[in-house]
Coordinates of C-alpha atoms in Angstrom, one line a residue:
Chain L
M19 CA 2.4 -14.1 -0.3
N20 CA 6.4 -15.0 -0.6
A21 CA 7.5 -11.8 1.7
E22 CA 10.5 -13.8 2.3
T23 CA 12.0 -12.9 -0.9
L24 CA 10.2 -9.5 -1.1
V25 CA 13.8 -7.0 -2.6
K26 CA 14.1 -3.3 -2.9
A27 CA 16.4 -3.8 -6.0
V28 CA 17.3 -0.6 -8.6
G29 CA 16.1 -2.4 -12.1
L30 CA 18.7 -0.8 -14.7
V31 CA 16.6 -0.5 -18.2
T32 CA 18.3 -2.2 -21.1
R33 CA 16.2 -2.2 -23.4
A34 CA 12.7 0.1 -24.2
E35 CA 10.4 -1.3 -26.6
R36 CA 7.2 0.9 -27.6
S37 CA 4.9 1.1 -30.2
G38 CA 2.5 4.1 -31.8
R39 CA -0.7 3.1 -29.7
G40 CA 1.6 3.4 -26.4
F41 CA 2.8 0.1 -25.8
F42 CA 5.8 -0.3 -23.8
R43 CA 7.7 -3.5 -23.1
L44 CA 11.0 -2.7 -20.5
T45 CA 13.8 -5.2 -20.5
L46 CA 15.6 -4.2 -16.8
H47 CA 19.1 -5.6 -15.5
A48 CA 17.8 -6.8 -11.6
P49 CA 19.2 -9.9 -11.4
E50 CA 17.9 -10.6 -7.6
V51 CA 14.5 -10.4 -9.1
A52 CA 15.5 -12.4 -12.2
R53 CA 16.5 -15.0 -10.2
K54 CA 13.9 -15.1 -7.3
V55 CA 10.7 -14.3 -9.5
Q56 CA 8.4 -17.2 -10.2
P57 CA 5.6 -17.0 -13.0
G58 CA 2.6 -15.1 -12.3
Q59 CA 4.4 -12.9 -9.7
F60 CA 4.4 -9.3 -10.3
V61 CA 7.3 -6.2 -9.3
M62 CA 6.0 -2.9 -7.8
V63 CA 7.6 0.0 -10.0
A64 CA 8.9 3.2 -9.4
V65 CA 7.3 5.4 -12.1
H66 CA 10.8 8.0 -11.6
P67 CA 14.0 7.3 -13.0
L68 CA 16.1 7.2 -10.0
V69 CA 19.2 9.8 -9.8
A70 CA 23.2 10.0 -8.7
A71 CA 22.8 8.6 -4.7
E72 CA 23.9 11.7 -3.6
A73 CA 21.1 13.7 -5.0
E74 CA 18.3 11.0 -4.5
S75 CA 17.4 12.5 -0.9
L76 CA 17.2 15.8 -2.3
V77 CA 14.7 14.9 -5.4
A78 CA 10.6 15.1 -4.1
R79 CA 9.5 11.7 -6.4
W80 CA 6.2 12.3 -4.9
D81 CA 4.1 12.4 -7.4
P82 CA 3.3 10.3 -8.7
L83 CA 3.1 8.6 -5.6
L84 CA 2.6 5.0 -5.5
R85 CA 4.7 2.7 -7.2
R86 CA 3.0 0.7 -10.2
P87 CA 2.0 -3.0 -10.5
F88 CA 3.5 -5.0 -13.3
S89 CA 3.4 -8.6 -14.0
I90 CA 6.5 -10.5 -15.4
C91 CA 6.2 -11.4 -18.9
R92 CA 10.2 -13.0 -19.2
A93 CA 12.9 -13.8 -16.4
D94 CA 16.4 -14.5 -18.0
A95 CA 18.2 -15.6 -14.2
N96 CA 21.4 -16.4 -16.4
R97 CA 21.8 -12.8 -17.9
G98 CA 20.1 -11.5 -14.4
E99 CA 16.9 -9.4 -16.1
I100 CA 13.7 -9.1 -15.9
A101 CA 10.8 -7.5 -19.0
L102 CA 7.8 -6.2 -17.9
M103 CA 5.3 -4.8 -20.4
G104 CA 2.1 -2.3 -20.4
E105 CA 0.3 0.1 -22.1
T106 CA -0.3 4.2 -21.6
R107 CA -3.1 4.4 -19.2
G108 CA -2.3 7.9 -16.9
R109 CA 0.2 9.8 -15.2
G110 CA 2.7 6.1 -14.0
S111 CA 2.3 4.2 -16.9
A112 CA 3.2 7.5 -19.4
L113 CA 6.4 8.1 -17.5
L114 CA 7.4 4.5 -17.4
A115 CA 6.2 4.2 -21.6
A116 CA 9.3 7.3 -21.4
A117 CA 11.6 5.2 -20.0
L118 CA 15.1 4.8 -21.9
P119 CA 18.3 2.6 -22.0
G120 CA 20.5 3.3 -19.2
Q121 CA 18.5 5.0 -17.0
R122 CA 17.3 3.2 -13.3
Y123 CA 14.3 3.0 -11.6
S124 CA 13.4 1.7 -7.7
L125 CA 12.1 -2.3 -7.8
L126 CA 10.0 -4.2 -5.1
G127 CA 9.6 -7.9 -5.7
P128 CA 8.9 -10.6 -6.2
L129 CA 5.5 -10.1 -4.8
G130 CA 2.2 -12.4 -4.8
R131 CA 1.9 -16.1 -5.4
P132 CA 2.8 -17.6 -8.5
F133 CA 0.8 -20.1 -10.6
R134 CA 1.4 -23.6 -9.1
L135 CA 0.2 -26.3 -10.9
E136 CA 0.7 -30.2 -10.2
R137 CA 2.6 -31.8 -12.7
A138 CA -0.3 -34.0 -13.3
R139 CA -2.3 -31.4 -15.7
R140 CA -0.3 -31.6 -18.6
R141 CA -2.1 -29.8 -21.1
L142 CA -2.3 -26.4 -20.4
L143 CA -4.3 -23.7 -22.4
L144 CA -3.6 -20.2 -21.4
V145 CA -5.9 -17.5 -22.0
G146 CA -4.9 -13.5 -22.4
G147 CA -6.8 -10.9 -23.5
G148 CA -4.7 -7.5 -24.6
M149 CA -1.6 -7.0 -22.2
G150 CA -3.5 -9.4 -19.8
V151 CA -0.9 -12.1 -22.1
A152 CA 1.7 -10.4 -20.2
P153 CA 1.9 -12.9 -16.8
L154 CA 1.4 -16.1 -19.3
L155 CA 3.9 -15.5 -21.6
F156 CA 6.4 -16.6 -18.9
A157 CA 4.1 -19.1 -17.8
G158 CA 3.6 -20.6 -20.6
E159 CA 7.6 -20.3 -21.4
R160 CA 8.2 -22.1 -18.2
F161 CA 5.6 -24.7 -18.0
A162 CA 6.4 -25.4 -21.5
A163 CA 10.0 -26.0 -20.2
S164 CA 9.2 -28.6 -17.2
G165 CA 7.4 -30.4 -19.6
H166 CA 3.8 -29.2 -20.0
E167 CA 1.6 -29.0 -23.2
V168 CA 0.5 -25.1 -23.6
S169 CA -1.1 -23.8 -26.1
V170 CA -2.0 -20.4 -26.4
L171 CA -5.7 -18.7 -26.8
F172 CA -5.0 -15.0 -26.9
G173 CA -7.3 -12.1 -28.1
Y174 CA -7.1 -8.6 -28.7
R175 CA -9.6 -5.9 -29.9
T176 CA -8.0 -5.3 -32.9
Q177 CA -4.6 -5.8 -34.9
S178 CA -2.4 -3.0 -33.7
A179 CA -3.0 -4.4 -30.1
V180 CA -1.7 -7.8 -30.5
V181 CA 1.1 -8.2 -28.4
G182 CA 3.4 -11.0 -27.1
W183 CA 2.2 -13.4 -29.5
E184 CA 4.8 -13.7 -32.0
E185 CA 7.3 -14.7 -28.9
T186 CA 4.6 -18.0 -27.8
A187 CA 5.1 -19.8 -31.2
A188 CA 8.7 -20.9 -29.4
W189 CA 7.3 -22.8 -26.9
A190 CA 3.2 -23.4 -27.8
A191 CA 2.0 -26.9 -28.9
G192 CA -1.1 -25.0 -30.2
R193 CA -1.7 -21.4 -31.4
Y194 CA -5.0 -19.8 -31.4
L195 CA -5.7 -16.0 -32.2
A196 CA -8.9 -14.0 -31.7
T197 CA -10.1 -10.4 -32.4
E198 CA -13.0 -8.5 -31.6
D199 CA -13.2 -7.2 -35.3
G200 CA -11.8 -10.1 -37.0
S201 CA -8.5 -7.7 -38.6
A202 CA -6.2 -10.7 -37.4
G203 CA -6.7 -14.2 -36.4
E204 CA -10.1 -15.6 -36.1
K205 CA -13.3 -13.0 -35.1
G206 CA -14.6 -12.8 -31.7
L207 CA -14.3 -12.9 -28.0
V208 CA -11.5 -15.4 -26.7
S209 CA -14.8 -16.9 -24.3
D210 CA -16.1 -17.7 -27.6
V211 CA -13.2 -19.2 -29.4
L212 CA -12.7 -21.0 -26.0
R213 CA -16.0 -23.1 -25.6
R214 CA -15.6 -24.3 -29.4
L215 CA -12.3 -25.2 -28.4
L216 CA -13.0 -27.0 -25.5
A217 CA -15.5 -28.7 -27.5
E218 CA -13.4 -29.9 -30.8
R219 CA -10.3 -30.3 -29.0
G220 CA -11.2 -32.2 -26.5
K221 CA -9.6 -32.6 -23.0
V222 CA -7.1 -29.4 -21.2
D223 CA -6.2 -30.6 -17.8
A224 CA -5.7 -26.9 -16.3
I225 CA -6.6 -23.3 -17.9
L226 CA -3.9 -19.8 -17.2
A227 CA -6.1 -16.5 -18.0
C228 CA -5.4 -13.0 -17.5
G229 CA -7.5 -10.6 -18.5
P230 CA -9.5 -7.5 -18.5
P231 CA -12.9 -8.2 -15.8
G232 CA -15.3 -9.3 -18.2
M233 CA -13.5 -11.3 -20.4
L234 CA -12.2 -13.2 -17.2
A235 CA -15.6 -13.3 -16.1
A236 CA -17.0 -14.8 -19.5
V237 CA -13.7 -17.6 -19.7
T238 CA -14.1 -18.0 -15.7
G239 CA -18.0 -19.6 -16.9
V240 CA -17.1 -21.3 -19.6
A241 CA -14.2 -22.9 -17.4
R242 CA -16.8 -23.8 -14.9
E243 CA -19.5 -25.3 -17.4
A244 CA -16.7 -27.6 -19.5
R245 CA -15.5 -28.2 -16.2
V246 CA -11.8 -27.4 -16.6
H247 CA -9.3 -25.9 -13.5
C248 CA -9.0 -22.8 -13.7
L249 CA -6.5 -20.1 -12.5
V250 CA -6.5 -16.5 -13.0
S251 CA -4.4 -13.8 -12.2
L252 CA -6.1 -10.9 -11.4
E253 CA -5.4 -7.0 -12.1
R254 CA -6.2 -4.3 -9.9
A255 CA -5.1 -0.8 -8.9
M256 CA -2.4 -1.5 -5.7
G257 CA -1.0 0.9 -3.4
C258 CA 1.7 -1.0 -1.9
G259 CA 1.8 -4.0 -3.4
F260 CA 2.9 -6.7 0.1
G261 CA -0.3 -6.8 2.0
V262 CA -0.8 -3.6 4.4
C263 CA -2.8 -1.0 2.4
L264 CA -5.9 -2.7 1.9
S265 CA -6.7 -1.8 -1.4
C266 CA -6.8 -3.9 -4.5
A267 CA -9.5 -6.4 -2.7
V268 CA -11.8 -8.8 -5.2
A269 CA -14.7 -10.0 -3.7
R270 CA -14.8 -14.0 -2.5
P271 CA -17.9 -15.6 -3.0
D272 CA -18.9 -15.9 0.9
G273 CA -19.1 -12.0 0.3
T274 CA -15.3 -11.2 2.4
Y275 CA -13.0 -9.5 0.1
A276 CA -9.1 -11.2 -0.8
L277 CA -6.0 -9.3 -1.5
V278 CA -5.2 -9.1 -4.9
C279 CA -1.5 -8.7 -3.8
T280 CA -0.5 -11.1 -1.2
D281 CA -3.4 -13.9 -2.0
G282 CA -3.0 -13.4 -5.3
P283 CA -2.2 -11.9 -8.5
V284 CA -2.7 -15.9 -9.2
F285 CA -6.5 -17.6 -7.9
A286 CA -7.9 -20.5 -8.3
A287 CA -11.0 -19.1 -10.2
E288 CA -14.0 -20.7 -7.9
E289 CA -11.6 -18.5 -5.0
V290 CA -13.3 -15.3 -5.8
D291 CA -16.4 -13.7 -7.1
L292 CA -15.3 -11.6 -10.8
T293 CA -19.0 -10.6 -11.1
V294 CA -19.2 -7.8 -8.7
Chain E
M21 CA 29.5 13.7 21.4
A22 CA 27.3 10.8 22.9
L23 CA 24.6 9.4 21.4
P24 CA 21.3 11.9 21.3
D25 CA 18.7 10.9 23.3
L26 CA 15.8 9.5 21.1
S27 CA 13.3 8.5 23.5
V28 CA 10.3 10.5 24.3
D29 CA 7.8 10.0 26.8
L30 CA 3.8 9.9 25.9
G31 CA 2.5 9.9 29.4
R32 CA 1.3 7.5 31.4
G33 CA 4.0 5.0 31.8
L34 CA 4.0 5.0 27.8
V35 CA 8.1 5.3 26.9
L36 CA 9.5 5.0 23.4
A37 CA 12.7 4.1 22.3
N38 CA 12.2 6.6 19.5
P39 CA 9.5 9.4 18.3
V40 CA 9.0 7.3 15.2
M41 CA 5.3 4.8 15.1
T42 CA 3.5 3.7 12.3
A43 CA 0.8 5.5 11.0
S44 CA -2.9 3.0 12.0
G45 CA -3.8 1.3 9.0
T46 CA -1.2 1.5 6.7
C47 CA 1.6 -1.3 8.6
G48 CA -1.4 -4.0 8.7
F49 CA -0.9 -5.9 12.3
G50 CA 2.6 -5.4 11.8
E51 CA 3.4 -8.7 10.4
E52 CA 4.3 -8.2 7.1
L53 CA 6.4 -5.4 7.9
A54 CA 8.4 -7.6 10.9
R55 CA 9.5 -9.8 7.7
L56 CA 11.4 -6.9 6.0
F57 CA 13.7 -5.6 9.5
D58 CA 12.8 -5.2 13.4
L59 CA 10.1 -4.0 13.3
R60 CA 11.7 -3.1 17.9
R61 CA 13.8 -0.8 15.8
L62 CA 10.5 1.9 15.9
G63 CA 9.4 3.3 18.8
A64 CA 6.2 1.7 18.2
V65 CA 3.9 0.0 16.1
V66 CA -0.1 1.4 15.6
I67 CA -2.0 -1.4 14.4
K68 CA -4.6 -1.4 12.2
G69 CA -8.3 0.0 13.2
T70 CA -9.9 -2.8 15.1
T71 CA -13.3 -2.8 16.1
L72 CA -15.8 -5.0 18.2
R73 CA -17.3 -7.3 15.0
P74 CA -15.1 -7.9 12.3
R75 CA -15.6 -5.9 8.9
S76 CA -15.3 -6.9 5.5
G77 CA -13.9 -3.4 4.4
N78 CA -15.8 -0.9 1.6
P79 CA -16.3 -2.7 -1.5
P80 CA -13.9 -1.0 -4.2
P81 CA -12.5 0.6 -5.7
R82 CA -11.1 1.7 -2.7
V83 CA -7.9 3.5 -3.7
V84 CA -7.7 6.1 -6.1
E85 CA -3.8 7.9 -6.7
T86 CA -4.4 12.2 -6.8
P87 CA -1.7 14.8 -7.0
A88 CA 1.3 14.1 -4.7
G89 CA -1.3 11.6 -2.6
M90 CA -3.8 9.0 -2.7
L91 CA -7.7 9.0 -1.2
N92 CA -8.6 5.7 0.4
S93 CA -11.6 4.3 1.5
I94 CA -10.9 1.1 3.0
G95 CA -13.7 1.2 5.7
L96 CA -11.9 -0.3 8.4
Q97 CA -11.8 -4.2 7.3
N98 CA -10.2 -6.2 10.5
P99 CA -10.7 -8.7 11.9
G100 CA -12.6 -8.0 15.0
I101 CA -11.1 -7.3 18.4
D102 CA -11.7 -11.0 19.6
Q103 CA -8.8 -12.2 16.9
V104 CA -7.3 -9.1 17.5
I105 CA -6.3 -10.2 20.7
A106 CA -6.5 -13.8 20.3
A107 CA -4.0 -13.7 17.0
K108 CA -2.4 -10.5 16.0
I109 CA -1.1 -9.1 19.0
P110 CA 0.5 -12.0 21.0
P111 CA 3.0 -12.6 17.8
L112 CA 4.1 -8.9 18.1
A113 CA 3.9 -8.9 22.2
R114 CA 6.3 -11.7 22.0
Y115 CA 8.8 -10.5 19.4
G116 CA 9.0 -7.3 22.1
V117 CA 7.2 -4.9 19.6
T118 CA 5.9 -1.8 21.8
V119 CA 2.0 -2.6 20.4
I120 CA -0.3 0.7 20.0
V121 CA -4.1 -1.0 18.8
N122 CA -6.3 1.7 17.5
I123 CA -9.9 0.8 18.6
A124 CA -12.7 2.4 16.1
G125 CA -16.3 2.0 17.0
D126 CA -20.4 3.4 16.4
S127 CA -20.8 4.8 19.5
P128 CA -19.0 5.8 23.1
A129 CA -20.4 2.1 24.5
E130 CA -18.8 0.9 21.9
Y131 CA -15.2 2.7 22.3
Q132 CA -15.9 1.9 25.9
E133 CA -16.5 -2.0 24.9
L134 CA -13.1 -1.7 23.3
A135 CA -10.6 -0.6 25.8
R136 CA -12.4 -2.7 28.2
R137 CA -11.2 -5.7 26.4
L138 CA -7.9 -4.7 25.6
D139 CA -7.5 -3.3 29.7
G140 CA -4.7 -6.1 30.9
V141 CA -3.6 -7.1 27.3
P142 CA -0.6 -8.4 27.8
G143 CA 1.6 -6.8 25.4
V144 CA -0.7 -4.1 24.9
A145 CA 1.0 -0.6 25.3
A146 CA -1.7 1.8 24.4
I147 CA -4.5 2.3 23.2
E148 CA -5.4 5.0 20.0
L149 CA -9.3 6.3 20.2
N150 CA -10.0 6.6 16.0
I151 CA -12.5 9.3 15.9
S152 CA -11.6 10.5 12.8
C153 CA -12.2 7.6 10.6
P154 CA -13.7 9.5 7.4
N155 CA -14.8 6.0 5.7
V156 CA -17.5 5.1 7.3
D157 CA -21.0 5.9 8.1
R158 CA -21.4 5.8 11.5
G159 CA -18.8 6.8 14.3
G160 CA -15.2 7.2 13.4
M161 CA -15.0 11.2 12.3
V162 CA -18.8 11.8 13.5
I163 CA -17.5 11.2 16.8
G164 CA -14.4 13.2 16.0
T165 CA -15.9 16.9 14.7
H166 CA -18.3 16.7 18.2
P167 CA -16.5 17.9 21.1
E168 CA -18.8 16.6 23.3
L169 CA -19.4 13.5 21.4
A170 CA -15.7 13.1 21.2
A171 CA -15.4 13.6 25.1
E172 CA -18.3 11.4 26.0
T173 CA -15.9 9.3 24.4
V174 CA -13.0 9.6 25.6
G175 CA -14.9 10.0 29.6
A176 CA -16.3 6.2 28.7
A177 CA -12.5 4.5 27.5
R178 CA -11.1 6.2 30.3
S179 CA -13.3 4.5 33.1
V180 CA -12.0 1.2 32.0
T181 CA -8.6 1.1 31.1
S182 CA -5.5 2.2 33.1
L183 CA -3.9 1.8 29.8
P184 CA -2.9 5.1 28.6
L185 CA -5.2 6.9 26.0
I186 CA -4.5 8.8 22.6
V187 CA -6.7 10.3 20.5
K188 CA -6.8 10.4 17.1
L189 CA -8.3 13.9 15.8
S190 CA -10.0 14.6 12.6
P191 CA -8.9 17.4 10.2
N192 CA -12.0 18.2 8.8
V193 CA -13.1 20.9 11.6
T194 CA -13.2 24.1 11.8
D195 CA -10.8 24.3 14.9
I196 CA -8.9 21.0 15.7
G197 CA -7.6 23.2 19.3
I198 CA -10.9 22.9 20.2
M199 CA -11.0 19.2 19.7
A200 CA -7.9 19.1 21.5
Q201 CA -8.9 20.7 24.2
A202 CA -11.9 18.6 24.7
V203 CA -10.8 15.5 24.7
V204 CA -8.0 15.9 26.8
G205 CA -10.3 17.4 29.8
A206 CA -12.1 14.2 29.0
G207 CA -8.6 12.3 30.3
A208 CA -6.6 11.6 27.0
D209 CA -3.1 11.2 27.4
A210 CA -2.1 12.1 24.1
V211 CA -3.6 13.3 21.1
S212 CA -2.5 11.9 17.3
L213 CA -2.9 13.8 14.3
V214 CA -3.7 14.2 11.4
N215 CA -6.3 11.3 10.2
T216 CA -7.5 11.5 6.8
F217 CA -8.8 15.0 4.7
T218 CA -12.2 14.0 3.4
G219 CA -12.1 14.6 -0.5
M220 CA -13.1 13.3 -4.0
A221 CA -11.6 12.7 -6.7
I222 CA -14.4 12.0 -10.0
D223 CA -14.0 9.7 -13.0
V224 CA -14.7 12.7 -16.1
E225 CA -15.6 10.1 -18.4
R226 CA -17.9 8.2 -16.7
R227 CA -19.4 11.2 -15.0
R228 CA -19.0 10.0 -11.3
P229 CA -16.6 9.5 -8.4
I230 CA -14.1 7.4 -8.5
L231 CA -14.8 5.5 -5.2
A232 CA -17.1 3.2 -5.0
R233 CA -18.5 5.0 -1.6
G234 CA -17.9 7.7 -3.4
V235 CA -15.4 10.0 -0.9
G236 CA -12.1 9.0 0.8
G237 CA -9.6 9.9 2.7
L238 CA -6.6 12.4 1.4
S239 CA -3.0 10.9 2.7
G240 CA 0.5 11.6 1.4
P241 CA 2.7 14.4 0.9
A242 CA 0.0 16.4 -0.5
I243 CA -1.7 17.1 3.3
R244 CA 1.9 17.7 4.9
P245 CA 2.2 21.3 5.0
L246 CA -2.0 21.3 6.0
A247 CA -1.2 18.7 8.6
V248 CA 2.1 20.7 9.9
Y249 CA -0.4 23.4 10.9
Q250 CA -3.3 21.7 12.5
V251 CA 0.0 20.1 15.1
W252 CA 1.1 23.7 14.9
Q253 CA -2.4 25.3 16.1
V254 CA -2.7 21.9 18.5
F255 CA 0.6 22.5 20.4
R256 CA -0.5 26.4 21.2
A257 CA -4.4 25.4 21.9
L258 CA -2.8 22.7 24.5
G259 CA -0.7 25.5 26.3
G260 CA 1.9 25.1 24.3
G261 CA 5.1 27.4 22.8
R262 CA 8.5 27.5 22.7
G263 CA 10.7 26.0 25.6
R264 CA 7.4 25.3 27.0
P265 CA 5.3 21.7 26.1
A266 CA 2.1 21.6 25.5
R267 CA -0.4 19.9 28.2
V268 CA -0.1 16.3 26.7
P269 CA 2.6 15.3 24.3
I270 CA 1.2 15.4 20.2
I271 CA 1.7 12.6 17.7
G272 CA 2.0 14.7 14.7
M273 CA 1.9 12.9 11.0
G274 CA 0.4 13.8 7.2
G275 CA 2.4 13.4 4.1
I276 CA 5.3 12.4 6.2
M277 CA 7.9 10.4 3.6
N278 CA 11.8 11.3 4.9
A279 CA 13.3 12.3 8.1
R280 CA 13.1 16.1 7.1
D281 CA 9.8 15.7 7.0
A282 CA 9.2 14.0 10.4
L283 CA 11.2 17.2 11.9
E284 CA 9.0 19.7 11.0
F285 CA 6.4 18.1 12.7
I286 CA 8.8 17.9 16.1
L287 CA 9.6 21.7 15.2
A288 CA 5.9 22.2 14.9
G289 CA 5.0 21.0 18.3
A290 CA 5.1 16.7 17.8
S291 CA 6.4 14.6 20.8
A292 CA 6.4 11.5 18.2
V293 CA 5.4 11.2 14.5
A294 CA 4.0 8.5 12.4
V295 CA 4.5 7.4 9.0
G296 CA 1.7 6.1 7.1
T297 CA 1.4 6.5 3.4
A298 CA 4.8 6.4 2.8
T299 CA 4.8 2.8 4.0
F300 CA 3.2 1.8 0.8
V301 CA 5.7 3.1 -1.3
D302 CA 8.6 2.1 0.8
P303 CA 8.8 -0.5 3.8
W304 CA 11.6 0.5 5.1
T305 CA 10.3 4.3 5.4
A306 CA 9.7 4.6 9.1
L307 CA 13.0 2.7 9.7
E308 CA 15.0 5.4 7.6
V309 CA 13.0 8.1 9.6
V310 CA 14.8 7.2 13.2
E311 CA 18.0 7.2 11.3
G312 CA 17.2 10.6 10.2
I313 CA 16.4 12.1 13.3
E314 CA 19.4 10.7 14.8
Q315 CA 22.2 12.3 12.0
Y316 CA 20.2 15.7 12.2
C317 CA 20.6 15.3 15.8
R318 CA 24.3 14.5 15.1
R319 CA 24.6 17.1 13.0
H320 CA 23.2 19.7 15.2
G321 CA 24.1 19.2 18.8
V322 CA 20.8 18.2 19.8
Q323 CA 21.5 16.0 22.9
A324 CA 17.9 14.9 22.9
V325 CA 15.0 15.0 20.8
R326 CA 13.1 16.3 22.7
D327 CA 14.8 19.6 22.8
L328 CA 13.1 19.9 20.0
V329 CA 9.6 19.7 20.2
G330 CA 7.6 23.0 19.2
A331 CA 11.3 25.1 18.9
A332 CA 9.8 26.3 15.5
Q333 CA 6.9 28.1 17.6
E334 CA 7.1 31.7 18.2
A335 CA 10.7 33.9 17.3
A336 CA 10.1 31.5 13.4
G337 CA 13.1 33.0 11.0
A338 CA 14.6 35.1 13.2
E339 CA 17.0 32.3 14.8
V340 CA 16.9 30.3 12.2
E341 CA 21.0 30.0 11.7
Q342 CA 21.6 29.1 8.1
H343 CA 23.4 26.0 6.9
D344 CA 25.1 26.0 3.7
G345 CA 23.8 22.6 1.8
E346 CA 21.2 21.6 4.0
Q347 CA 17.6 20.8 2.9
G348 CA 16.2 22.6 5.5
G349 CA 18.0 25.9 4.2
E350 CA 16.3 25.5 0.8
H351 CA 12.6 24.9 0.5
D352 CA 12.1 21.9 -2.0
G353 CA 8.4 23.3 -2.7
E354 CA 7.4 19.8 -3.9

């Protein structure tokens, strides 16, 4: 991990967007993190807003206790801002979903290994499922800016679950949208659309994928069949985010475990066994 | 006023510069925290539970958050004693960190073998016998809940090493005082408590336990009052009282989030404290606890932190001074 660069920072909410489905996207002013973070990295966010410094030690912010991991979906070093997105799943995300501009949150980060690609892998296909598009938005923008040809294939359950799609228009060379019920884009699973795209469109130098476990297992299977280099960004429940609690174990093919927080969250597909 | 004396003597030559250590299993082998601050500023670092052979740990999910706490079921994932001695201890020792090695085995013979291998290893200041891990099928908590087996285990380790032996006790017993007496009688130089409380969380939608192994160990602020009381009980069971030390020093832990929490343990009878789950939330917590204890001593005119050990025993209430505006005066009820 890039532990050398881990900092405890305060993120000031400058923008809070919400949708009726429990989706939220927060833009935070956190200059040090914004300057350091690379695509694929994440931050651990304390779910309780900070109070005035002189009262901070008096406030018990211990339920929920643990910070929550969030991929960075955008970083702007000039403005000193990062953005993260999530959906309400439990107590922690419900609190963060209620964040308001002007509130401050404690962050640890940036954490984890970023997406790393040789320059020669020019044509990239980003395959995202649901909220898994978050790190791909950041990666797509940066890799496109550095000369890669970036296409996106994003899949969602249904039209109202579509997030992050519009902004890909700014940098994506090809854009493919799928929903399981066909209410937006093509009807079907991203793994099925991916198989067809690889057959029809010809060569892709690397796939970058992020999404739910079942989707990632299917996508890595398709990539393996097509012999396309594939990087996956994994999401697991985490206690600490920096390698000491050993909670976020993911199986390696040899039966031992890797940690998503420090060995990942980005892995080469063959480094992890997603079927376990 | 001179700087308060924070040093603590845990017996058999184990003297710490201050009473704050990391709890085993919450700071790995120190590598991650060492990048964030100078570990020598802590009293000691207690490294991850180490076994004879490497262990890959339990299948995920290994952790679930619970009210003001968490359940873990890591399963003693570690690279094994040979690798720990060869690669994990030397960097800490070179750096000058006081290293305490936590060991776990299936049987008294395994603890003995682990202790034998650690005896004489440069940089190892003490051994903590983990007879209280709830997340393995054999050894661990089974030993830590049977006084005779616990005593046999301590005796076996005692016979092969001159290193200070700390025994980490399980709270999952009817009377932790009996366990403490048993291990002290068998040669323990200090006791540490508590390890996690066994617990379970169930996914009501899927109708099964959330952790892959079902049961896990509960930690975090949720357990702090339980842990403080167990320290209180052990202090008394070992003959301690106000102004009268226990037969061996106690290392208290369980949900410490800040210096105020740590002082509860010290006042209940702990000579030292360990910060565990709080490190996950904020890796600088242990360091802040050191600083907070020092500030407390200055504020209260305490010359040596050891003068506070067990100071809440007996006469609690009648002699407690009121200090306006201080946290201790108002119960925060978190």
